[in-house]
Amino acid sequence: MPPTIITPSTTIRTAKHFQSSTTRKEALSLYREILRTTKAFHWCDPTGTPWVVRLRREARNEFDASKQERDPLVIARMLVTGRDCVQQIQIKFNEADRAAWERIEKDSTRRF
């Protein structure tokens, strides 16, 4: 494949191509991170549906709903907000997990 020569007339078209492929990669990365994070939710909601199934369905619905968005600023805002939310959930889940393990350690050492 010959190298791409960028001239002033092709700059806009090339920039849009790079921008769309970059945001697509970022969105896919965020979606995969959400799927990995949902693996930690093993329990069920009050209706008996596992949280992992419910959270994955909601994530898919959100991504499908925003699929038609073309404004780069809105897309960037959605990606940043999504990434921030996932990180906050991971931090809270890790803190709760650490606290639970500390309680288990404390209770198990108290017996002896």
PDB file of C-alpha atoms in Angstrom:
ATOM      1  CA  MET A   1       0.000   0.000   0.000  1.00  0.00           C
ATOM      2  CA  PRO A   2       1.514   3.364  -0.969  1.00  0.00           C
ATOM      3  CA  PRO A   3       2.007   5.981   1.748  1.00  0.00           C
ATOM      4  CA  THR A   4      -0.697   8.573   2.257  1.00  0.00           C
ATOM      5  CA  ILE A   5       0.321  12.046   1.197  1.00  0.00           C
ATOM      6  CA  ILE A   6      -1.503  14.690   3.172  1.00  0.00           C
ATOM      7  CA  THR A   7      -2.191  17.876   1.276  1.00  0.00           C
ATOM      8  CA  PRO A   8      -4.330  20.807   2.434  1.00  0.00           C
ATOM      9  CA  SER A   9      -7.344  19.429   0.562  1.00  0.00           C
ATOM     10  CA  THR A  10      -7.079  16.006   2.219  1.00  0.00           C
ATOM     11  CA  THR A  11      -6.238  17.225   5.715  1.00  0.00           C
ATOM     12  CA  ILE A  12      -9.858  17.536   6.863  1.00  0.00           C
ATOM     13  CA  ARG A  13     -10.846  14.150   5.479  1.00  0.00           C
ATOM     14  CA  THR A  14      -7.773  12.481   7.002  1.00  0.00           C
ATOM     15  CA  ALA A  15      -8.325  14.167  10.376  1.00  0.00           C
ATOM     16  CA  LYS A  16     -11.925  12.930  10.470  1.00  0.00           C
ATOM     17  CA  HIS A  17     -10.742   9.400   9.663  1.00  0.00           C
ATOM     18  CA  PHE A  18      -8.155   9.412  12.455  1.00  0.00           C
ATOM     19  CA  GLN A  19     -10.585  11.006  14.877  1.00  0.00           C
ATOM     20  CA  SER A  20     -13.365   8.508  14.212  1.00  0.00           C
ATOM     21  CA  SER A  21     -11.060   5.503  14.434  1.00  0.00           C
ATOM     22  CA  THR A  22      -9.582   6.826  17.682  1.00  0.00           C
ATOM     23  CA  THR A  23     -12.960   7.415  19.318  1.00  0.00           C
ATOM     24  CA  ARG A  24     -14.122   4.013  18.082  1.00  0.00           C
ATOM     25  CA  LYS A  25     -11.118   2.379  19.754  1.00  0.00           C
ATOM     26  CA  GLU A  26     -11.712   4.353  22.940  1.00  0.00           C
ATOM     27  CA  ALA A  27     -15.394   3.398  22.985  1.00  0.00           C
ATOM     28  CA  LEU A  28     -14.562  -0.256  22.430  1.00  0.00           C
ATOM     29  CA  SER A  29     -11.951  -0.103  25.188  1.00  0.00           C
ATOM     30  CA  LEU A  30     -14.479   1.460  27.559  1.00  0.00           C
ATOM     31  CA  TYR A  31     -17.115  -1.166  26.675  1.00  0.00           C
ATOM     32  CA  ARG A  32     -14.642  -3.984  27.353  1.00  0.00           C
ATOM     33  CA  GLU A  33     -13.662  -2.391  30.657  1.00  0.00           C
ATOM     34  CA  ILE A  34     -17.335  -2.239  31.637  1.00  0.00           C
ATOM     35  CA  LEU A  35     -17.752  -5.933  30.790  1.00  0.00           C
ATOM     36  CA  ARG A  36     -14.694  -6.833  32.860  1.00  0.00           C
ATOM     37  CA  THR A  37     -15.970  -4.765  35.784  1.00  0.00           C
ATOM     38  CA  THR A  38     -19.406  -6.393  35.733  1.00  0.00           C
ATOM     39  CA  LYS A  39     -17.847  -9.813  36.332  1.00  0.00           C
ATOM     40  CA  ALA A  40     -17.447  -8.841  39.986  1.00  0.00           C
ATOM     41  CA  PHE A  41     -21.210  -8.483  40.557  1.00  0.00           C
ATOM     42  CA  HIS A  42     -22.317 -12.040  41.365  1.00  0.00           C
ATOM     43  CA  TRP A  43     -25.473 -11.461  43.379  1.00  0.00           C
ATOM     44  CA  CYS A  44     -29.046 -10.977  42.140  1.00  0.00           C
ATOM     45  CA  ASP A  45     -31.367  -7.992  42.245  1.00  0.00           C
ATOM     46  CA  PRO A  46     -34.745  -8.212  44.081  1.00  0.00           C
ATOM     47  CA  THR A  47     -36.407  -9.706  40.991  1.00  0.00           C
ATOM     48  CA  GLY A  48     -33.877 -12.559  40.839  1.00  0.00           C
ATOM     49  CA  THR A  49     -31.973 -11.297  37.802  1.00  0.00           C
ATOM     50  CA  PRO A  50     -28.181 -11.503  38.237  1.00  0.00           C
ATOM     51  CA  TRP A  51     -26.634  -8.033  38.396  1.00  0.00           C
ATOM     52  CA  VAL A  52     -23.980  -9.018  35.869  1.00  0.00           C
ATOM     53  CA  VAL A  53     -26.684  -9.677  33.248  1.00  0.00           C
ATOM     54  CA  ARG A  54     -28.605  -6.523  34.094  1.00  0.00           C
ATOM     55  CA  LEU A  55     -25.524  -4.271  34.069  1.00  0.00           C
ATOM     56  CA  ARG A  56     -24.277  -5.685  30.766  1.00  0.00           C
ATOM     57  CA  ARG A  57     -27.701  -5.195  29.191  1.00  0.00           C
ATOM     58  CA  GLU A  58     -27.820  -1.587  30.385  1.00  0.00           C
ATOM     59  CA  ALA A  59     -24.291  -0.897  29.117  1.00  0.00           C
ATOM     60  CA  ARG A  60     -25.212  -2.317  25.716  1.00  0.00           C
ATOM     61  CA  ASN A  61     -28.371  -0.178  25.618  1.00  0.00           C
ATOM     62  CA  GLU A  62     -26.361   2.959  26.436  1.00  0.00           C
ATOM     63  CA  PHE A  63     -23.803   2.246  23.721  1.00  0.00           C
ATOM     64  CA  ASP A  64     -26.519   1.445  21.167  1.00  0.00           C
ATOM     65  CA  ALA A  65     -28.377   4.651  22.028  1.00  0.00           C
ATOM     66  CA  SER A  66     -25.262   6.773  21.516  1.00  0.00           C
ATOM     67  CA  LYS A  67     -24.125   4.966  18.373  1.00  0.00           C
ATOM     68  CA  GLN A  68     -25.591   7.585  16.032  1.00  0.00           C
ATOM     69  CA  GLU A  69     -23.904  10.528  17.755  1.00  0.00           C
ATOM     70  CA  ARG A  70     -21.566  12.396  15.387  1.00  0.00           C
ATOM     71  CA  ASP A  71     -20.552  15.467  17.392  1.00  0.00           C
ATOM     72  CA  PRO A  72     -16.929  14.908  18.512  1.00  0.00           C
ATOM     73  CA  LEU A  73     -17.349  17.000  21.663  1.00  0.00           C
ATOM     74  CA  VAL A  74     -20.414  15.057  22.784  1.00  0.00           C
ATOM     75  CA  ILE A  75     -18.662  11.759  22.035  1.00  0.00           C
ATOM     76  CA  ALA A  76     -15.590  12.846  24.003  1.00  0.00           C
ATOM     77  CA  ARG A  77     -17.783  13.943  26.915  1.00  0.00           C
ATOM     78  CA  MET A  78     -19.600  10.588  26.933  1.00  0.00           C
ATOM     79  CA  LEU A  79     -16.315   8.666  26.856  1.00  0.00           C
ATOM     80  CA  VAL A  80     -14.793  10.704  29.691  1.00  0.00           C
ATOM     81  CA  THR A  81     -17.949  10.404  31.796  1.00  0.00           C
ATOM     82  CA  GLY A  82     -18.203   6.668  31.154  1.00  0.00           C
ATOM     83  CA  ARG A  83     -14.555   6.069  32.017  1.00  0.00           C
ATOM     84  CA  ASP A  84     -14.886   8.136  35.200  1.00  0.00           C
ATOM     85  CA  CYS A  85     -17.982   6.214  36.299  1.00  0.00           C
ATOM     86  CA  VAL A  86     -16.314   2.851  35.723  1.00  0.00           C
ATOM     87  CA  GLN A  87     -13.251   3.936  37.697  1.00  0.00           C
ATOM     88  CA  GLN A  88     -15.396   5.169  40.598  1.00  0.00           C
ATOM     89  CA  ILE A  89     -17.282   1.870  40.683  1.00  0.00           C
ATOM     90  CA  GLN A  90     -14.022  -0.091  40.630  1.00  0.00           C
ATOM     91  CA  ILE A  91     -12.598   1.988  43.485  1.00  0.00           C
ATOM     92  CA  LYS A  92     -15.722   1.596  45.633  1.00  0.00           C
ATOM     93  CA  PHE A  93     -15.931  -2.114  44.915  1.00  0.00           C
ATOM     94  CA  ASN A  94     -12.253  -2.607  45.785  1.00  0.00           C
ATOM     95  CA  GLU A  95     -12.673  -0.653  49.040  1.00  0.00           C
ATOM     96  CA  ALA A  96     -15.695  -2.737  50.026  1.00  0.00           C
ATOM     97  CA  ASP A  97     -13.856  -5.943  49.114  1.00  0.00           C
ATOM     98  CA  ARG A  98     -10.819  -4.897  51.146  1.00  0.00           C
ATOM     99  CA  ALA A  99     -13.027  -4.047  54.145  1.00  0.00           C
ATOM    100  CA  ALA A 100     -14.761  -7.411  53.912  1.00  0.00           C
ATOM    101  CA  TRP A 101     -11.428  -9.247  53.847  1.00  0.00           C
ATOM    102  CA  GLU A 102     -10.230  -7.237  56.850  1.00  0.00           C
ATOM    103  CA  ARG A 103     -13.370  -8.212  58.769  1.00  0.00           C
ATOM    104  CA  ILE A 104     -12.823 -11.855  57.822  1.00  0.00           C
ATOM    105  CA  GLU A 105      -9.210 -11.705  58.973  1.00  0.00           C
ATOM    106  CA  LYS A 106     -10.209 -10.005  62.208  1.00  0.00           C
ATOM    107  CA  ASP A 107     -12.957 -12.550  62.923  1.00  0.00           C
ATOM    108  CA  SER A 108     -10.760 -15.541  62.071  1.00  0.00           C
ATOM    109  CA  THR A 109      -7.891 -14.405  64.314  1.00  0.00           C
ATOM    110  CA  ARG A 110     -10.253 -13.657  67.199  1.00  0.00           C
ATOM    111  CA  ARG A 111     -11.358 -17.295  67.440  1.00  0.00           C
ATOM    112  CA  PHE A 112      -7.973 -18.592  68.477  1.00  0.00           C
TER     113      PHE A 112
END
